[in-house]
Coordinates of C-alpha atoms in Angstrom, one line a residue:
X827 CA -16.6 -8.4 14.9
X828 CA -14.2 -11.3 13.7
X829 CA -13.2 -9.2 10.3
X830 CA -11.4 -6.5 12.4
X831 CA -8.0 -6.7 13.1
X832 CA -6.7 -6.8 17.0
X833 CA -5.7 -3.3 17.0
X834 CA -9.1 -1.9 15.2
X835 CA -10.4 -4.5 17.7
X836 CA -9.1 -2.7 20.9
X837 CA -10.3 0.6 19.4
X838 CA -13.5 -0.5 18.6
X839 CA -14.1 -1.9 22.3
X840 CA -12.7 1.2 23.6
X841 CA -14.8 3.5 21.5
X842 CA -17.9 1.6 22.6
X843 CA -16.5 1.6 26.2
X844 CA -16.5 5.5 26.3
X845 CA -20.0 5.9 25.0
X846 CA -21.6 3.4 27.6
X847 CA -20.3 4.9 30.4
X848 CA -21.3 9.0 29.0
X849 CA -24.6 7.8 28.5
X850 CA -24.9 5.8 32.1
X851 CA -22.9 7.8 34.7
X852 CA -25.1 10.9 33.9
X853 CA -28.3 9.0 34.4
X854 CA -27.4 7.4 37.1
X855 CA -31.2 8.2 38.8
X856 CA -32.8 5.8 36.4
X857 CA -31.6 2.9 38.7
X858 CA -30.7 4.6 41.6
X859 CA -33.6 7.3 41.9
X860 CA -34.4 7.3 45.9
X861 CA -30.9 6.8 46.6
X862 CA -29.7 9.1 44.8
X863 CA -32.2 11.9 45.5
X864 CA -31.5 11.1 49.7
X865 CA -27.5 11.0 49.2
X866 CA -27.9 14.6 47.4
X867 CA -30.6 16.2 49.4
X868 CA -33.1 16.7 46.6
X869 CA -36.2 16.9 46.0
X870 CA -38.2 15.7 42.4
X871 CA -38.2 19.1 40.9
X872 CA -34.3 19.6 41.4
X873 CA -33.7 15.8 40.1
X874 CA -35.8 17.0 37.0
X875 CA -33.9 20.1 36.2
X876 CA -30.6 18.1 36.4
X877 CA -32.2 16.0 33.7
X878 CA -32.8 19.2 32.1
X879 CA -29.7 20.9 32.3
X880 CA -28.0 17.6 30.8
X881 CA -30.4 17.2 27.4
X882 CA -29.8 21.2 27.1
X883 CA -26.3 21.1 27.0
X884 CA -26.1 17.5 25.3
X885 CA -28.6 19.6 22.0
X886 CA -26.5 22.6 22.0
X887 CA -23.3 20.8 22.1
X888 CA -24.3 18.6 19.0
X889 CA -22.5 21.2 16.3
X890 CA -19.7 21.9 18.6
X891 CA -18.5 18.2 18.6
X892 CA -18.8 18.0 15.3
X893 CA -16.4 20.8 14.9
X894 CA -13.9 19.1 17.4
X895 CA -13.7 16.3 15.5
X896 CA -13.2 18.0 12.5
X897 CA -9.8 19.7 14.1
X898 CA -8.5 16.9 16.6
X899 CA -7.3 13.7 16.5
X900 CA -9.7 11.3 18.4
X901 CA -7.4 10.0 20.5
X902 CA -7.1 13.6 22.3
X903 CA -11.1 14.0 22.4
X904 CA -11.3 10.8 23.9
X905 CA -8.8 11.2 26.1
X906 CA -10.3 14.1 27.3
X907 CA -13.5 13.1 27.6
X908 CA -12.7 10.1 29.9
X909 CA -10.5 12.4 31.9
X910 CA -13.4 14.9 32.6
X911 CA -15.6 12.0 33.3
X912 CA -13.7 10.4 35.9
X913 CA -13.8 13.6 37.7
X914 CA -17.1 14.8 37.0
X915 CA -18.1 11.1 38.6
X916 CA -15.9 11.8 41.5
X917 CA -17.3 15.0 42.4
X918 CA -20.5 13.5 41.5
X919 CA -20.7 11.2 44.5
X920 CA -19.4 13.6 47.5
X921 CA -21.5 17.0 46.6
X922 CA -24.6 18.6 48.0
X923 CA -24.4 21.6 46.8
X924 CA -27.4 22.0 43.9
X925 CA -25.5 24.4 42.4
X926 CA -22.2 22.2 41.7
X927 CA -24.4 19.8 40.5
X928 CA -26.0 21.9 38.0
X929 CA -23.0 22.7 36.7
X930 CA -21.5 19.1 37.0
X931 CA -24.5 17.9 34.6
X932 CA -23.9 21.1 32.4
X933 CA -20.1 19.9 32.2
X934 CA -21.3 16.1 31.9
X935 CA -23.3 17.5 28.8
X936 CA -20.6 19.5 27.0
X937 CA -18.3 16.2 27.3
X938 CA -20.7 13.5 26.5
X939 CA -21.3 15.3 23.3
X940 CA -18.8 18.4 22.0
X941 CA -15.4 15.8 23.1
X942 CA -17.3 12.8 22.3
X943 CA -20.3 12.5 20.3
X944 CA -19.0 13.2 16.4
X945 CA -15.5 11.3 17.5
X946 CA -17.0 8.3 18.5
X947 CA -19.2 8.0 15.2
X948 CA -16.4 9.2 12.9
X949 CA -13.5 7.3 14.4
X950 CA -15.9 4.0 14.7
X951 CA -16.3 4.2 11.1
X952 CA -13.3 4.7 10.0
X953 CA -12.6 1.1 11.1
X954 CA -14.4 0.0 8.1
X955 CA -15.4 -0.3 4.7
X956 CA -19.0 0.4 3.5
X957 CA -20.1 -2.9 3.2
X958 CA -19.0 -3.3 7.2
X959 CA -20.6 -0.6 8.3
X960 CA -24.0 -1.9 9.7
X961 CA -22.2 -5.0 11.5
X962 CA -19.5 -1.8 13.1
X963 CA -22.7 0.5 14.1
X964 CA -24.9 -2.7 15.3
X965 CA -22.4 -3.8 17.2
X966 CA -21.0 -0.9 18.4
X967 CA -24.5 -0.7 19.9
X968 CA -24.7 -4.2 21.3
X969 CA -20.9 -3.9 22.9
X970 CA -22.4 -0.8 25.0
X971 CA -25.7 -2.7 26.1
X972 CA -23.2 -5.8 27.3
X973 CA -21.0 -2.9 29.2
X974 CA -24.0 -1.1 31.0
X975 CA -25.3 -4.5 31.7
X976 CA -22.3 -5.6 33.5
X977 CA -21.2 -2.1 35.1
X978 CA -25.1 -1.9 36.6
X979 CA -25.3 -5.4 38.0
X980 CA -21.5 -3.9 39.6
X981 CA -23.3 -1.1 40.7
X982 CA -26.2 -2.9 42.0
X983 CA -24.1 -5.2 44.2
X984 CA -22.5 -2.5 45.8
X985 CA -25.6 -0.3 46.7
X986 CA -26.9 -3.7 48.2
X987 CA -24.0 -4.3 50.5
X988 CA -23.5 -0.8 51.5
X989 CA -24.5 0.2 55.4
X990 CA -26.8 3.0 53.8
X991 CA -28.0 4.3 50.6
X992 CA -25.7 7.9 51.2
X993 CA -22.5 5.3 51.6
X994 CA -24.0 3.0 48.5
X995 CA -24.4 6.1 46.4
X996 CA -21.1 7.4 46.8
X997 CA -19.6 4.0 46.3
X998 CA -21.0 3.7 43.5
X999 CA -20.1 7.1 41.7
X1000 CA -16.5 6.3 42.9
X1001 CA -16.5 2.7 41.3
X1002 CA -17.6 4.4 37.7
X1003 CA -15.0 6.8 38.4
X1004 CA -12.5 4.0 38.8
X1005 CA -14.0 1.9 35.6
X1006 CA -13.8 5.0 33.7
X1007 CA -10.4 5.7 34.8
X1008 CA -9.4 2.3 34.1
X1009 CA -10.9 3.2 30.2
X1010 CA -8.7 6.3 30.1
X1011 CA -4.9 4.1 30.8
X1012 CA -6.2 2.3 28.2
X1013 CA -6.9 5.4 25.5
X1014 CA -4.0 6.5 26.7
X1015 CA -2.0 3.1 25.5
X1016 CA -4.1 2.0 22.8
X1017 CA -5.5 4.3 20.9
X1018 CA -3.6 5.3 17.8
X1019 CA -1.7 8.9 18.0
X1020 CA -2.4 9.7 14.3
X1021 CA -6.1 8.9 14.5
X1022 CA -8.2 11.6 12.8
X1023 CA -12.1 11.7 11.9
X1024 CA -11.3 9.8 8.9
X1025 CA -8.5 8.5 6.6
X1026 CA -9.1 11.2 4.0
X1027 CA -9.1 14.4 6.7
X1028 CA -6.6 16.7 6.2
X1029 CA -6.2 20.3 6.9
X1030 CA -6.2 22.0 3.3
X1031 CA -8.6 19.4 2.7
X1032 CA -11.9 21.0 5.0
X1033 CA -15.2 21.4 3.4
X1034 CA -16.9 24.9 3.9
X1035 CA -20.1 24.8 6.4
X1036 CA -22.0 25.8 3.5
X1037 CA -21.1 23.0 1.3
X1038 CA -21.6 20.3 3.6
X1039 CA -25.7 22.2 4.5
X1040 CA -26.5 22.0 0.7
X1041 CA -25.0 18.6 0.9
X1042 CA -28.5 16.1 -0.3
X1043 CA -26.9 13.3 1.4
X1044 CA -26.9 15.3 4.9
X1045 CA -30.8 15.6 4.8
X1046 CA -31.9 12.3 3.6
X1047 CA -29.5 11.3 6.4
X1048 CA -31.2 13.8 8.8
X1049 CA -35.0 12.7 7.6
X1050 CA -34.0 9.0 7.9
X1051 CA -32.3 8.8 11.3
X1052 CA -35.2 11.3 13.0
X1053 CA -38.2 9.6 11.8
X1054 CA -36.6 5.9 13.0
X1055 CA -35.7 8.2 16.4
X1056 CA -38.6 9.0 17.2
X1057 CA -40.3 5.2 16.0
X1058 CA -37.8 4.3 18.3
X1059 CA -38.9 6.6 21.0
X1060 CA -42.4 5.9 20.6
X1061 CA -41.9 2.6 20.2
X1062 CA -39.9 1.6 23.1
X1063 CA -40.7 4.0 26.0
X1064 CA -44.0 3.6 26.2
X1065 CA -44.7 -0.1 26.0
X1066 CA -44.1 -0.7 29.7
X1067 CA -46.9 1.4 31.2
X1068 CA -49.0 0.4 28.0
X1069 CA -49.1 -3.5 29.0
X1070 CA -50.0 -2.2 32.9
X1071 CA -52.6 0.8 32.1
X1072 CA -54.0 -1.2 29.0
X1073 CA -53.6 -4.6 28.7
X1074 CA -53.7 -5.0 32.4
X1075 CA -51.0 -7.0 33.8
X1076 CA -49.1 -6.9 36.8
X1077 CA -46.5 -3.8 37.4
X1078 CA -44.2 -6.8 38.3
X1079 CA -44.7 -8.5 35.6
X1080 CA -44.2 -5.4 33.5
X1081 CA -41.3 -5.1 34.8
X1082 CA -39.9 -8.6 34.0
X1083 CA -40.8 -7.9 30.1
X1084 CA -39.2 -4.4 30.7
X1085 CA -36.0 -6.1 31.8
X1086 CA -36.3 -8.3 28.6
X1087 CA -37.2 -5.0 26.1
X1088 CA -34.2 -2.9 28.3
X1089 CA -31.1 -5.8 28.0
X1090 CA -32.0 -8.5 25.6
X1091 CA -33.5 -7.4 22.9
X1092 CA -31.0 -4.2 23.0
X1093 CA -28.3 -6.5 23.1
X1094 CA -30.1 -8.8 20.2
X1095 CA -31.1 -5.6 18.1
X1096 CA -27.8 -4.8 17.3
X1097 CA -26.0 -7.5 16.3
X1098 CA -29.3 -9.0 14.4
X1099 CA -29.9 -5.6 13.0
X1100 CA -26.0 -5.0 12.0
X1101 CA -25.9 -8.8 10.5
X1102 CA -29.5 -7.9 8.5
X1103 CA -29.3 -4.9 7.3
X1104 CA -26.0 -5.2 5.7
X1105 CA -27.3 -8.3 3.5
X1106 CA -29.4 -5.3 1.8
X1107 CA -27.5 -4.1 -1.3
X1108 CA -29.2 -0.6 -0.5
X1109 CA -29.5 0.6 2.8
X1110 CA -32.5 2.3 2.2
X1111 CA -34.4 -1.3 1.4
X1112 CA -33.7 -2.1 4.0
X1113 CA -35.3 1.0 6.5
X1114 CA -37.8 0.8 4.1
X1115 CA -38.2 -3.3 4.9
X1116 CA -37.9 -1.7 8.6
X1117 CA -40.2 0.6 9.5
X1118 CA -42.8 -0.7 7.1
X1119 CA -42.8 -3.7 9.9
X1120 CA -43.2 -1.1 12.2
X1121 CA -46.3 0.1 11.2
X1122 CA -47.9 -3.6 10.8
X1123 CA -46.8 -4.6 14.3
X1124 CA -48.1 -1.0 16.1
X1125 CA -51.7 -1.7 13.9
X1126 CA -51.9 -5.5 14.9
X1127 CA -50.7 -4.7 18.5
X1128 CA -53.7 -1.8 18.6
X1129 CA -56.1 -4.5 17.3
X1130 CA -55.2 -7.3 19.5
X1131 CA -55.0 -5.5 23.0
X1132 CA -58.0 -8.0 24.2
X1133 CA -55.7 -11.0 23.2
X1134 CA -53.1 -10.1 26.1
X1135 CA -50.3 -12.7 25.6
X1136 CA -50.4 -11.9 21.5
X1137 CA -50.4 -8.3 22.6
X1138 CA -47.5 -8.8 24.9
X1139 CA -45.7 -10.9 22.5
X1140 CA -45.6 -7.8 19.6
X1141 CA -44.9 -5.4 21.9
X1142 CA -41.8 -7.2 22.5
X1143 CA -41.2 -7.6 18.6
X1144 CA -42.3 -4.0 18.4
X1145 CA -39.1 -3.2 20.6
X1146 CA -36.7 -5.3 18.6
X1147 CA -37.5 -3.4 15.7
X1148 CA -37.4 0.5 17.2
X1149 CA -34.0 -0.7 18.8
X1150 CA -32.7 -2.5 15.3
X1151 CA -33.0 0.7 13.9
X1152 CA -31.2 2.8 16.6
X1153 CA -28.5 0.5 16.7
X1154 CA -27.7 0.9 12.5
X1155 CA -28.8 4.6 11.0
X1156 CA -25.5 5.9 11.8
X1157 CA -24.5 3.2 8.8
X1158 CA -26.6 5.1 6.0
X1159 CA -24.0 8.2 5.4
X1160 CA -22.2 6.1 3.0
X1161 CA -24.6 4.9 0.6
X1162 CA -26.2 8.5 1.1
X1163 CA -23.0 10.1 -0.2
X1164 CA -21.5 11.7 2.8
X1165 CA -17.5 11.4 2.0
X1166 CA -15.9 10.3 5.2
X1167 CA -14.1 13.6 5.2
X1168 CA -17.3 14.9 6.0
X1169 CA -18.1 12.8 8.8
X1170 CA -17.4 14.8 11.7
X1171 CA -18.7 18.1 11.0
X1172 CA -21.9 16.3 9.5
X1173 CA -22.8 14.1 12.3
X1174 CA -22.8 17.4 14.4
X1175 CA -25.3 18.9 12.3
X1176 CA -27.1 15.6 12.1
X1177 CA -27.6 15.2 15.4
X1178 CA -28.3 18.7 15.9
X1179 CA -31.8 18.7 13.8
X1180 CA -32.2 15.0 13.9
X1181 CA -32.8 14.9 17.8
X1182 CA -34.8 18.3 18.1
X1183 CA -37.7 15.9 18.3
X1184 CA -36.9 14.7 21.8
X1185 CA -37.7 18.0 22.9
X1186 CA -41.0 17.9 21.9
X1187 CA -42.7 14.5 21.2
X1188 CA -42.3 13.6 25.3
X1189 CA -44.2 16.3 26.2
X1190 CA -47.0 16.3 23.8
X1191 CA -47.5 12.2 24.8
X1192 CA -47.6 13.1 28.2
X1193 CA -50.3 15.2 27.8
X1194 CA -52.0 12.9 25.8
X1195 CA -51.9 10.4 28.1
X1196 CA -53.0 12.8 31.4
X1197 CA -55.6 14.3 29.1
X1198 CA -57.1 10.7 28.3
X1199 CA -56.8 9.4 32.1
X1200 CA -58.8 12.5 33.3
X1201 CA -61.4 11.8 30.2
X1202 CA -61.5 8.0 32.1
X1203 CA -59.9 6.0 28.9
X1204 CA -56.3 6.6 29.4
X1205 CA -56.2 3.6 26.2
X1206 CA -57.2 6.6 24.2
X1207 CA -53.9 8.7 25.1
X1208 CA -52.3 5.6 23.8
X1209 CA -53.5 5.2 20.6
X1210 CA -52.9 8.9 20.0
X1211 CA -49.2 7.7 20.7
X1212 CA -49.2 4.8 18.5
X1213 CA -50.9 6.9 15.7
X1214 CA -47.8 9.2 16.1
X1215 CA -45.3 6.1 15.6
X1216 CA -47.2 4.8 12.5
X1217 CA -47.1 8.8 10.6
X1218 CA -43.4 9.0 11.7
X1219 CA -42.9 5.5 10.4
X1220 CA -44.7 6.3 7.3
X1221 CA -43.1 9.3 6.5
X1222 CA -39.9 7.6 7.3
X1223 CA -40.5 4.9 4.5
X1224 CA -40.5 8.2 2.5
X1225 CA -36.9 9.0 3.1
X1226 CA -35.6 5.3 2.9
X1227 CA -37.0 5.2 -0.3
X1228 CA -35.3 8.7 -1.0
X1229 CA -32.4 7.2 0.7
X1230 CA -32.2 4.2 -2.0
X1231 CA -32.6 6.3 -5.2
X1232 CA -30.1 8.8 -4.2
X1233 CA -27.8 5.2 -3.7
X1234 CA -28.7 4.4 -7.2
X1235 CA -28.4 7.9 -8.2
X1236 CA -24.7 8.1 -7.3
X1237 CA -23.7 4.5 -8.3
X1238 CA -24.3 5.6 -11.4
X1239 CA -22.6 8.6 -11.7
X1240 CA -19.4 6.4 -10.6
X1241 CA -20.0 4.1 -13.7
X1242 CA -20.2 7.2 -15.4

């Protein structure tokens, strides 16, 4: 990020700083599951509905944000959301009760997304011009991945030279209170008073709900960014258990690569995808470019599963792919015409029907895969799975391509 100024600089890292820490403290029993479950006094169904509590609120929360962010400045919904987090964390770490906890992952939910979601991705790119906007998004991404890295291995340390996994726990909810504490003094300093959504928002100047629904842009936008979700669900979750129930390798070895797919290549995607796609003149080339590499690397990888190292190998550049396109879809509202007016209210819808997806495609690969292990071929489940990724990657290439003429279609009527 060299071409940003220092004070867009601080902004940027503070922007990216929030996000990491909403989208770790909450899911805090992907590292820290037994500890976590014996600190609380739960069992696996109650650590499951917490889970499900949180995605609830975080989907129904989608259109609220983006209706914050449309009416107050992003300092103040920052603000606020590090404020609420710092407690939430607090609480977090000392609480039994299943009930408070409910409603802490409820509150986590309504925070992480209706104070935070549509501010982050409106104020992040305001920082720069269209022909930035890749690099901000990419590395917007990448900055997270380096934060969680270095908060977990923080967080890690502690649990490790704690007397007991209660004490370790606790510890370590109080520590991400602390950091995120730490994050809000620096909102508080930093961030700029006047900030809005965008440099063009202003009060007389809000477009009606209706306009921004009919608005073409918004679902190309929507059609691009869920079909390169879900490639990017399919595409990453699954690889793990696919090298150990498929291709046979060890669980710890599995785990080494996962380490790899979950840190590197995360951090790697995003700056490499933010660096590549923004040498496309037309972003939708590029997804195009994208996911049509997608759908060769899930094909070879399905034909070469006897070859194990190969296999391995593309599973890996499989990853890089799903995670280059996470990192940079945000970046398309531009050349799709979204005005940066629009921004906020739009990512809220966006997100909204983008993401609705992730309530289903889980649970229809999970009973793939138990339907194939009780048939005796569980590789079977798997290439259902992979199947899934290709048609999603496919009809993504659709929308790229939709994407790119609707480019061309208003770069014209500029020269006009």
């Amino acid at each position: 990020m060299r071409t940003l100024k220092k004070e867009k600089l601080v902004v940027f890292i503070i922007l990216s700083a929030t996000v990491a820490l909403a989208y770790q403290l909450p899911y805090m029993k992907y590292t820290f599951y037994d500890q976590m479950m014996e600190a609380l006094q739960l069992n696996d169904t109650q650590m499951g509905f917490l889970t499900t509590c949180l995605t609830f609120a975080n989907t129904l929360c989608y259109p609220i944000g983006g209706f914050f962010a449309d009416r107050f400045p992003m300092k103040r919904l920052i603000c606020i959301t590090l404020a609420a987090f710092a407690v939430l964390t607090a609480l977090f770490g000392f609480t039994t009760n299943y009930y408070i906890l409910i409603g802490i992952h409820i509150s986590y939910g309504f925070f992480g997304i209706a104070t935070l979601w549509s501010a982050y991705l409106a104020g992040l790119r305001s920082l720069g011009d269209e022909n930035s906007q890749s690099a901000l998004f990419g590395s917007s991404e990448s900055t997270r991945g380096i934060l969680q890295t270095i908060t977990s291995f923080i967080f890690l340390g502690i649990m490790n030279i704690a007397a007991t996994p209660v004490l370790g726990f606790r510890l370590v909810m109080l520590t991400g209170a602390g950091i995120t504490g730490i994050f809000l003094i620096l909102a508080l300093l930093f961030l700029p008073s006047e900030a809005a959504p965008g440099p063009d928002t202003k009060k007389e100047e809000k477009i009606p709900l209706r306009e921004i629904l009919s608005h073409k842009g918004v679902w190309i936008t929507i059609w691009v960014i869920m079909c390169s979700y879900v490639s990017w669900t399919l595409g990453n979750g699954y690889l793990t258990t696919y090298t150990v129930r498929v291709l046979g390798i060890s669980s710890s070895a599995a785990s080494a690569i996962g380490v790899v797919r979950s840190y590197v290549i995360v951090l790697a995607a995003g700056f490499i995808g933010g660096w590549l796609l923004d040498r496309f003149s037309y972003k939708g080339k590029g997804f195009a470019v994208f996911l049509s590499v997608t759908v060769v690397t899930t094909l070879a990888m399905l034909c070469t599963n006897k070859i194990v190292p190969l296999c391995v190998g593309l599973t890996l550049f499989l990853a890089l792919m799903a995670n280059i396109m996470k990192a940079t879809y945000w970046s398309i509202m531009g050349q799709a015409g979204i005005p940066v007016k629009m921004t906020a209210v739009a990512t809220g819808i966006i997100s909204f029907i983008a993401f609705i997806p992730d309530f289903i495609v889980p649970t229809v690969c999970g009973i793939w895969l138990d339907a194939a292990a009780k048939a005796g071929d569980v590789a079977v489940g798997f290439q259902k799975i992979f199947f899934l990724l290709i048609a999603f990657s496919v009809l993504g290439i659709a929308g790229a391509v939709c994407l790119m003429r609707q480019t061309r279609s208003l770069e014209k009527k500029t020269a006009a």
